[in-house]
């Protein structure tokens, strides 16, 4: 009967441990899958852990059991949540160590207060069971409180400079737990070390999360500033176009009056010459690019004229974008960043080699973008542009900004450097299709 009750408590302990891990992962990471699939994987993980604990862990010792449990929780975190490997490891190991320390110190405090030996404490079934359930409730309540007040952070695409620290802490914690199992006669000393390290881990984890949040907020601020910058450029371009159109209308009326006067006087040759000059003059004012989408036209024309001033041959191929449903702000930010990067790269080249080929075509619910420009050698490492510039503009942050927006819409994109050319292509599904 006692053995059966012990197995029941062990099963409850496994459920609580896994539940606390899942709740804490919910607190630090956004989920990959919603609904039944998420919980089916959790149940499968629990079954695997229980089978291992019963048939393998008790035979090969607690060290292997500990390593397996940490590996299982880590695998579940990687499978179920959007997280970087280093942060997943840190959260899983820290929570595991805190649970382990809580179990040890609550039992020891109880034995100390009641003046019981370990054997007396364990064989006192009502007392042991009450402390066990109380510990489970307290830990579960703390985990739920953490989830309530600690919303999960978005996942950065690149590991931060402090990643080594987030790896050293959990590895040190695992080493201390291993020491506890390896040297049971010195368990109290190592448990004190583990308790101290638990506090350090929690503080370090919260600090690193704060740094992550600060970095994310800075990136959001940069994106907001970029949106404002693009919108300002669009407003300026549209204002210039409107002012130009008003001037053209005024001039056109005056020219029509002059032409009418020449015809009334019968000066046909002068009228023909004047009409020819009118055509040439008006052709200079025609928009470089006309996609029938005012916002995109504003950006493309503004960048086109800016490129011409820098002696860059701007080559555009576009079609009708009037039915495009994608948010105009996001599209213009992407195009503005890509064109700025391309023109920045061209400005580093000899004047005879400055050109940008831009293709923007829309059809069958897909916006295809292709931008090619000559560039100095660019190193692409791990899918990222390597640069030595303190604040990289040359295919640097602007490109990461583009990637963030395209990822939001699950667009497929590639960029490469080959034969002295930087090539960016993207297939962007329309939001309404």
Coordinates of C-alpha atoms in Angstrom, one line a residue:
X1 CA 0.0 0.0 0.0
X2 CA 2.8 2.4 0.9
X3 CA 4.6 1.6 -2.3
X4 CA 1.5 2.2 -4.3
X5 CA 0.9 5.5 -2.7
X6 CA 4.5 6.4 -3.4
X7 CA 4.0 5.7 -7.1
X8 CA 0.9 7.8 -7.1
X9 CA 2.8 10.8 -5.5
X10 CA 5.6 10.2 -8.0
X11 CA 3.1 10.4 -10.9
X12 CA 1.5 13.6 -9.4
X13 CA 5.0 15.1 -9.0
X14 CA 5.8 14.4 -12.7
X15 CA 2.5 16.1 -13.7
X16 CA 3.2 19.1 -11.5
X17 CA 6.8 19.4 -12.7
X18 CA 5.8 19.2 -16.4
X19 CA 2.9 21.6 -15.8
X20 CA 5.1 24.2 -14.2
X21 CA 7.6 23.9 -17.0
X22 CA 4.8 24.4 -19.6
X23 CA 3.4 27.4 -17.7
X24 CA 6.8 29.0 -17.4
X25 CA 7.5 28.4 -21.1
X26 CA 4.2 30.2 -21.8
X27 CA 5.5 33.1 -19.7
X28 CA 8.7 33.5 -21.7
X29 CA 7.9 32.3 -25.3
X30 CA 5.1 32.6 -27.8
X31 CA 3.6 29.2 -28.8
X32 CA 4.1 27.7 -32.3
X33 CA 0.9 25.7 -32.4
X34 CA -2.5 26.5 -31.0
X35 CA -5.2 24.1 -30.1
X36 CA -5.2 20.3 -29.7
X37 CA -1.8 19.7 -31.3
X38 CA 0.0 21.6 -28.5
X39 CA -1.6 19.5 -25.8
X40 CA -1.2 16.3 -27.7
X41 CA 2.6 16.9 -27.8
X42 CA 2.6 17.7 -24.0
X43 CA 0.7 14.5 -23.2
X44 CA 3.1 12.5 -25.4
X45 CA 6.1 14.1 -23.6
X46 CA 4.5 13.2 -20.2
X47 CA 4.0 9.6 -21.2
X48 CA 7.6 9.3 -22.5
X49 CA 8.9 10.9 -19.3
X50 CA 6.8 8.6 -17.0
X51 CA 7.8 5.4 -18.8
X52 CA 11.5 6.4 -18.7
X53 CA 11.2 7.3 -15.0
X54 CA 9.6 4.0 -14.1
X55 CA 11.6 1.5 -16.2
X56 CA 14.9 3.2 -16.8
X57 CA 15.5 6.1 -14.3
X58 CA 15.2 3.9 -11.2
X59 CA 17.6 1.3 -12.6
X60 CA 20.4 3.6 -13.9
X61 CA 20.4 6.1 -11.1
X62 CA 19.2 9.7 -10.5
X63 CA 21.9 11.4 -12.6
X64 CA 20.6 9.8 -15.9
X65 CA 17.0 10.6 -14.8
X66 CA 17.9 14.2 -14.2
X67 CA 19.7 14.6 -17.6
X68 CA 16.7 12.9 -19.4
X69 CA 14.1 15.1 -17.7
X70 CA 16.1 18.3 -18.6
X71 CA 16.5 17.0 -22.2
X72 CA 12.8 16.2 -22.4
X73 CA 11.7 19.6 -21.1
X74 CA 14.2 21.3 -23.4
X75 CA 12.9 19.3 -26.4
X76 CA 9.3 20.2 -25.6
X77 CA 10.2 23.9 -25.3
X78 CA 12.0 23.9 -28.7
X79 CA 9.1 22.0 -30.4
X80 CA 6.2 23.9 -28.9
X81 CA 7.5 27.4 -28.6
X82 CA 9.2 30.1 -30.7
X83 CA 12.4 30.5 -28.9
X84 CA 16.2 30.7 -29.4
X85 CA 18.1 27.7 -28.2
X86 CA 20.0 29.6 -25.5
X87 CA 17.0 31.2 -23.9
X88 CA 15.1 27.9 -23.9
X89 CA 18.0 26.2 -22.2
X90 CA 18.3 29.0 -19.6
X91 CA 14.5 28.9 -18.8
X92 CA 14.3 25.1 -18.7
X93 CA 17.3 24.5 -16.5
X94 CA 16.5 27.4 -14.1
X95 CA 12.9 26.2 -13.6
X96 CA 14.1 22.7 -13.1
X97 CA 16.7 23.7 -10.5
X98 CA 14.2 25.9 -8.6
X99 CA 11.8 23.0 -8.4
X100 CA 14.6 20.7 -7.2
X101 CA 15.7 23.1 -4.6
X102 CA 12.2 23.8 -3.4
X103 CA 11.6 20.1 -2.9
X104 CA 14.8 19.6 -0.9
X105 CA 14.5 22.7 1.3
X106 CA 10.8 22.4 2.1
X107 CA 11.4 18.8 3.3
X108 CA 14.4 19.8 5.3
X109 CA 12.7 22.7 7.0
X110 CA 9.8 20.4 7.9
X111 CA 12.1 17.8 9.4
X112 CA 14.0 20.5 11.3
X113 CA 10.9 22.1 12.8
X114 CA 9.3 18.7 13.8
X115 CA 12.7 17.2 14.9
X116 CA 12.2 14.2 12.6
X117 CA 14.8 12.0 10.8
X118 CA 14.5 11.5 7.1
X119 CA 13.1 8.0 7.6
X120 CA 10.6 9.2 10.2
X121 CA 9.5 11.9 7.9
X122 CA 9.1 9.7 4.8
X123 CA 7.2 7.0 6.6
X124 CA 4.8 9.5 8.1
X125 CA 2.5 9.2 5.2
X126 CA -0.1 11.9 6.1
X127 CA 2.6 14.5 6.9
X128 CA 4.7 13.7 3.9
X129 CA 1.7 13.7 1.5
X130 CA 0.5 17.0 3.0
X131 CA 3.8 18.7 2.5
X132 CA 4.1 17.2 -1.0
X133 CA 0.7 18.5 -2.1
X134 CA 1.3 21.9 -0.4
X135 CA 4.6 22.2 -2.3
X136 CA 2.9 21.3 -5.6
X137 CA 0.2 24.0 -5.0
X138 CA 2.6 26.7 -4.0
X139 CA 4.9 26.0 -7.1
X140 CA 1.9 25.9 -9.4
X141 CA 0.6 29.2 -8.0
X142 CA 3.9 30.9 -8.4
X143 CA 4.2 29.6 -12.0
X144 CA 0.7 31.0 -12.8
X145 CA 1.6 34.3 -11.2
X146 CA 4.8 34.5 -13.4
X147 CA 2.7 33.8 -16.5
X148 CA 0.2 36.5 -15.5
X149 CA 2.8 39.3 -15.0
X150 CA 5.5 38.3 -17.5
X151 CA 4.2 38.3 -21.1
X152 CA 6.3 36.3 -23.6
X153 CA 8.8 38.2 -25.6
X154 CA 9.0 38.2 -29.4
X155 CA 11.9 36.1 -30.8
X156 CA 14.8 37.9 -32.2
X157 CA 16.3 36.6 -35.5
X158 CA 19.8 36.9 -34.3
X159 CA 21.5 35.8 -31.1
X160 CA 22.5 38.7 -28.9
X161 CA 26.0 39.4 -27.7
X162 CA 25.1 38.1 -24.2
X163 CA 24.3 34.6 -25.4
X164 CA 27.4 33.1 -23.8
X165 CA 26.2 34.3 -20.4
X166 CA 22.8 32.7 -21.0
X167 CA 24.6 29.4 -21.7
X168 CA 27.2 29.5 -18.9
X169 CA 24.5 29.9 -16.1
X170 CA 22.4 26.8 -17.0
X171 CA 25.5 24.7 -17.6
X172 CA 26.9 25.7 -14.2
X173 CA 23.5 24.9 -12.6
X174 CA 23.5 21.4 -14.2
X175 CA 27.0 20.8 -12.9
X176 CA 26.0 21.6 -9.3
X177 CA 23.0 19.2 -9.6
X178 CA 25.3 16.6 -10.9
X179 CA 27.6 17.2 -7.9
X180 CA 24.7 16.6 -5.6
X181 CA 24.0 13.2 -7.0
X182 CA 27.7 12.3 -7.3
X183 CA 28.7 13.2 -3.7
X184 CA 25.6 12.5 -1.5
X185 CA 27.7 12.9 1.6
X186 CA 28.3 16.5 0.8
X187 CA 24.7 17.1 -0.4
X188 CA 23.9 19.9 2.1
X189 CA 26.9 22.0 0.9
X190 CA 26.0 21.5 -2.7
X191 CA 22.3 22.2 -2.0
X192 CA 23.3 25.6 -0.5
X193 CA 25.4 26.3 -3.6
X194 CA 22.5 25.3 -5.8
X195 CA 20.1 27.6 -3.8
X196 CA 22.5 30.5 -4.3
X197 CA 22.9 29.7 -8.0
X198 CA 19.1 29.5 -8.3
X199 CA 18.8 33.1 -7.1
X200 CA 21.6 34.2 -9.4
X201 CA 19.9 32.4 -12.3
X202 CA 16.5 34.0 -11.7
X203 CA 18.1 37.5 -11.4
X204 CA 20.2 36.9 -14.5
X205 CA 17.3 35.6 -16.5
X206 CA 15.1 38.5 -15.6
X207 CA 18.0 40.9 -16.4
X208 CA 18.6 39.3 -19.8
X209 CA 14.9 39.4 -20.5
X210 CA 14.9 43.1 -19.7
X211 CA 17.8 43.6 -22.1
X212 CA 15.9 41.6 -24.8
X213 CA 12.8 43.8 -24.2
X214 CA 14.8 47.0 -24.4
X215 CA 16.5 45.8 -27.6
X216 CA 13.1 44.9 -29.1
X217 CA 11.7 48.3 -28.1
X218 CA 14.6 50.0 -29.7
X219 CA 14.0 48.1 -32.9
X220 CA 10.3 48.9 -32.8
X221 CA 11.2 52.6 -32.3
X222 CA 13.5 52.4 -35.4
X223 CA 10.7 50.8 -37.4
X224 CA 8.3 53.5 -36.3
X225 CA 10.8 56.2 -37.2
X226 CA 11.3 54.5 -40.6
X227 CA 7.5 54.5 -41.1
X228 CA 7.4 58.2 -40.3
X229 CA 10.3 58.9 -42.6
X230 CA 8.7 57.0 -45.5
X231 CA 5.3 58.7 -44.9
X232 CA 7.0 62.1 -44.9
X233 CA 8.7 61.3 -48.1
X234 CA 5.4 60.2 -49.6
X235 CA 3.7 63.4 -48.5
X236 CA 6.5 65.5 -49.9
X237 CA 6.5 63.6 -53.2
X238 CA 2.7 63.9 -53.5
X239 CA 2.8 67.5 -52.5
X240 CA 5.4 68.2 -55.2
X241 CA 3.4 66.3 -57.7
X242 CA 0.3 68.2 -56.8
X243 CA 2.1 71.6 -57.0
X244 CA 3.7 70.5 -60.3
X245 CA 0.2 69.6 -61.6
X246 CA -1.2 72.9 -60.6
X247 CA 1.6 74.7 -62.3
X248 CA 1.2 72.5 -65.4
X249 CA -2.5 73.4 -65.5
X250 CA -1.8 77.1 -65.2
X251 CA 0.9 76.9 -67.9
X252 CA -1.3 74.8 -70.1
X253 CA -4.1 77.3 -70.0
X254 CA -1.6 80.1 -71.0
X255 CA -0.2 77.9 -73.7
X256 CA -3.6 77.1 -75.1
X257 CA -4.4 80.8 -75.2
X258 CA -1.2 81.5 -77.1
X259 CA -1.8 78.7 -79.5
X260 CA -5.4 79.9 -80.0
X261 CA -4.1 83.4 -80.8
X262 CA -1.6 82.1 -83.4
X263 CA -4.3 80.0 -85.1
X264 CA -6.7 83.0 -85.1
X265 CA -3.9 85.0 -86.8
X266 CA -3.4 82.3 -89.4
X267 CA 0.2 81.7 -88.3
X268 CA 0.1 77.9 -88.9
X269 CA 3.9 77.4 -89.0
X270 CA 4.4 79.2 -85.8
X271 CA 1.5 77.3 -84.2
X272 CA 3.1 74.0 -85.3
X273 CA 6.5 75.0 -83.8
X274 CA 4.8 76.2 -80.6
X275 CA 2.9 72.9 -80.4
X276 CA 6.1 70.9 -80.8
X277 CA 7.7 72.8 -78.0
X278 CA 4.7 72.2 -75.8
X279 CA 5.0 68.4 -76.4
X280 CA 8.7 68.4 -75.5
X281 CA 8.1 70.5 -72.4
X282 CA 5.3 68.3 -71.2
X283 CA 7.2 65.1 -71.7
X284 CA 9.8 66.3 -69.2
X285 CA 7.0 66.5 -66.5
X286 CA 5.6 63.0 -67.0
X287 CA 6.1 60.7 -64.0
X288 CA 9.0 58.3 -64.3
X289 CA 6.8 55.4 -63.0
X290 CA 3.1 55.0 -63.1
X291 CA 1.7 52.0 -61.4
X292 CA -1.8 53.5 -60.8
X293 CA -1.1 53.2 -57.0
X294 CA -0.6 56.7 -55.6
X295 CA 1.5 55.6 -52.5
X296 CA 3.8 53.3 -54.5
X297 CA 4.1 55.9 -57.3
X298 CA 5.1 58.5 -54.8
X299 CA 7.9 56.4 -53.4
X300 CA 9.2 55.0 -56.7
X301 CA 9.2 58.5 -58.4
X302 CA 10.8 60.1 -55.4
X303 CA 13.6 57.5 -55.3
X304 CA 13.8 57.5 -59.0
X305 CA 14.5 61.3 -59.2
X306 CA 16.9 61.0 -56.2
X307 CA 18.8 58.3 -58.0
X308 CA 19.0 60.4 -61.2
X309 CA 20.5 63.3 -59.1
X310 CA 23.2 60.8 -57.9
X311 CA 24.0 59.9 -61.6
X312 CA 22.4 56.5 -61.1
X313 CA 20.7 54.8 -64.1
X314 CA 17.3 53.9 -62.6
X315 CA 15.7 51.1 -64.6
X316 CA 12.0 50.4 -63.7
X317 CA 9.7 47.7 -64.9
X318 CA 6.3 47.8 -63.3
X319 CA 2.7 46.9 -64.1
X320 CA -0.7 47.9 -62.8
X321 CA -0.7 47.9 -59.0
X322 CA -4.1 49.6 -58.5
X323 CA -5.7 46.4 -57.2
X324 CA -3.0 45.6 -54.6
X325 CA -4.5 45.1 -51.2
X326 CA -1.4 44.9 -49.1
X327 CA -1.0 47.8 -46.5
X328 CA 0.5 50.7 -48.3
X329 CA 2.7 51.7 -45.4
X330 CA 4.4 48.2 -45.3
X331 CA 4.8 48.1 -49.0
X332 CA 6.3 51.6 -49.2
X333 CA 8.7 50.9 -46.3
X334 CA 10.0 47.7 -48.0
X335 CA 10.5 49.5 -51.4
X336 CA 12.0 52.6 -49.8
X337 CA 14.5 50.5 -47.8
X338 CA 15.4 48.3 -50.8
X339 CA 15.9 51.3 -53.1
X340 CA 17.9 53.3 -50.4
X341 CA 20.2 50.3 -50.0
X342 CA 20.6 49.9 -53.7
X343 CA 21.4 53.5 -54.3
X344 CA 23.8 53.6 -51.3
X345 CA 25.6 50.6 -52.8
X346 CA 25.8 52.3 -56.2
X347 CA 27.1 55.5 -54.7
X348 CA 30.3 53.6 -53.8
X349 CA 30.8 52.5 -57.4
X350 CA 32.4 54.5 -60.3
X351 CA 29.9 56.7 -62.0
X352 CA 29.9 54.6 -65.2
X353 CA 28.8 51.5 -63.2
X354 CA 25.9 53.1 -61.3
X355 CA 22.6 51.5 -62.2
X356 CA 19.7 49.9 -60.4
X357 CA 17.3 47.5 -62.0
X358 CA 13.8 47.5 -60.3
X359 CA 11.0 45.1 -61.3
X360 CA 7.7 45.2 -59.4
X361 CA 5.0 43.1 -60.9
X362 CA 1.6 42.1 -59.5
X363 CA -0.6 39.2 -60.6
X364 CA -2.6 36.3 -59.3
X365 CA -2.5 37.6 -55.8
X366 CA 1.3 37.8 -55.7
X367 CA 3.6 40.9 -55.6
X368 CA 6.9 40.0 -57.1
X369 CA 9.9 42.3 -56.4
X370 CA 13.3 42.1 -57.9
X371 CA 16.1 44.7 -57.3
X372 CA 19.6 44.2 -58.7
X373 CA 22.4 46.6 -58.4
X374 CA 26.2 46.6 -58.7
X375 CA 28.0 46.6 -55.4
X376 CA 31.3 46.2 -53.7
X377 CA 31.9 42.7 -52.3
X378 CA 29.3 41.8 -49.7
X379 CA 29.7 38.9 -47.2
X380 CA 26.5 36.9 -46.3
X381 CA 27.1 34.9 -43.2
X382 CA 24.3 32.8 -41.7
X383 CA 21.7 34.5 -43.8
X384 CA 22.8 38.0 -42.6
X385 CA 24.9 40.7 -44.1
X386 CA 28.3 41.1 -42.5
X387 CA 29.5 44.7 -42.4
X388 CA 32.1 46.7 -40.5
X389 CA 30.2 49.9 -40.5
X390 CA 29.2 51.2 -37.1
X391 CA 25.7 51.9 -38.2
X392 CA 25.3 49.8 -41.4
X393 CA 23.3 51.4 -44.2
X394 CA 24.8 49.3 -47.0
X395 CA 22.4 46.4 -47.1
X396 CA 22.4 46.5 -43.3
X397 CA 19.6 47.4 -40.9
X398 CA 17.4 48.5 -43.8
X399 CA 17.5 45.0 -45.1
X400 CA 16.7 43.5 -41.7
X401 CA 13.7 45.9 -41.5
X402 CA 12.6 44.6 -44.9
X403 CA 12.9 41.0 -43.7
X404 CA 10.8 41.7 -40.6
X405 CA 8.0 43.0 -42.6
X406 CA 8.1 40.2 -45.2
X407 CA 8.3 37.6 -42.5
X408 CA 5.1 39.0 -41.0
X409 CA 3.3 38.2 -44.3
X410 CA 5.1 34.9 -44.8
X411 CA 6.6 36.1 -48.0
X412 CA 9.4 34.2 -49.7
X413 CA 12.6 36.2 -50.3
X414 CA 16.2 35.7 -51.2
X415 CA 19.3 37.9 -51.4
X416 CA 22.7 37.1 -52.7
X417 CA 25.9 38.7 -54.1
X418 CA 27.3 37.3 -57.3
X419 CA 29.5 38.6 -60.1
X420 CA 29.7 42.1 -58.5
X421 CA 25.9 42.3 -58.2
X422 CA 23.6 42.4 -55.2
X423 CA 20.3 40.6 -56.0
X424 CA 17.2 40.8 -53.9
X425 CA 14.0 39.0 -54.9
X426 CA 10.7 38.5 -53.1
X427 CA 7.3 36.9 -53.7
X428 CA 4.9 38.6 -51.4
X429 CA 1.3 37.1 -51.2
X430 CA -1.4 39.8 -51.2
X431 CA -3.0 40.1 -47.7
X432 CA -6.5 39.8 -49.2
X433 CA -6.0 36.8 -51.4

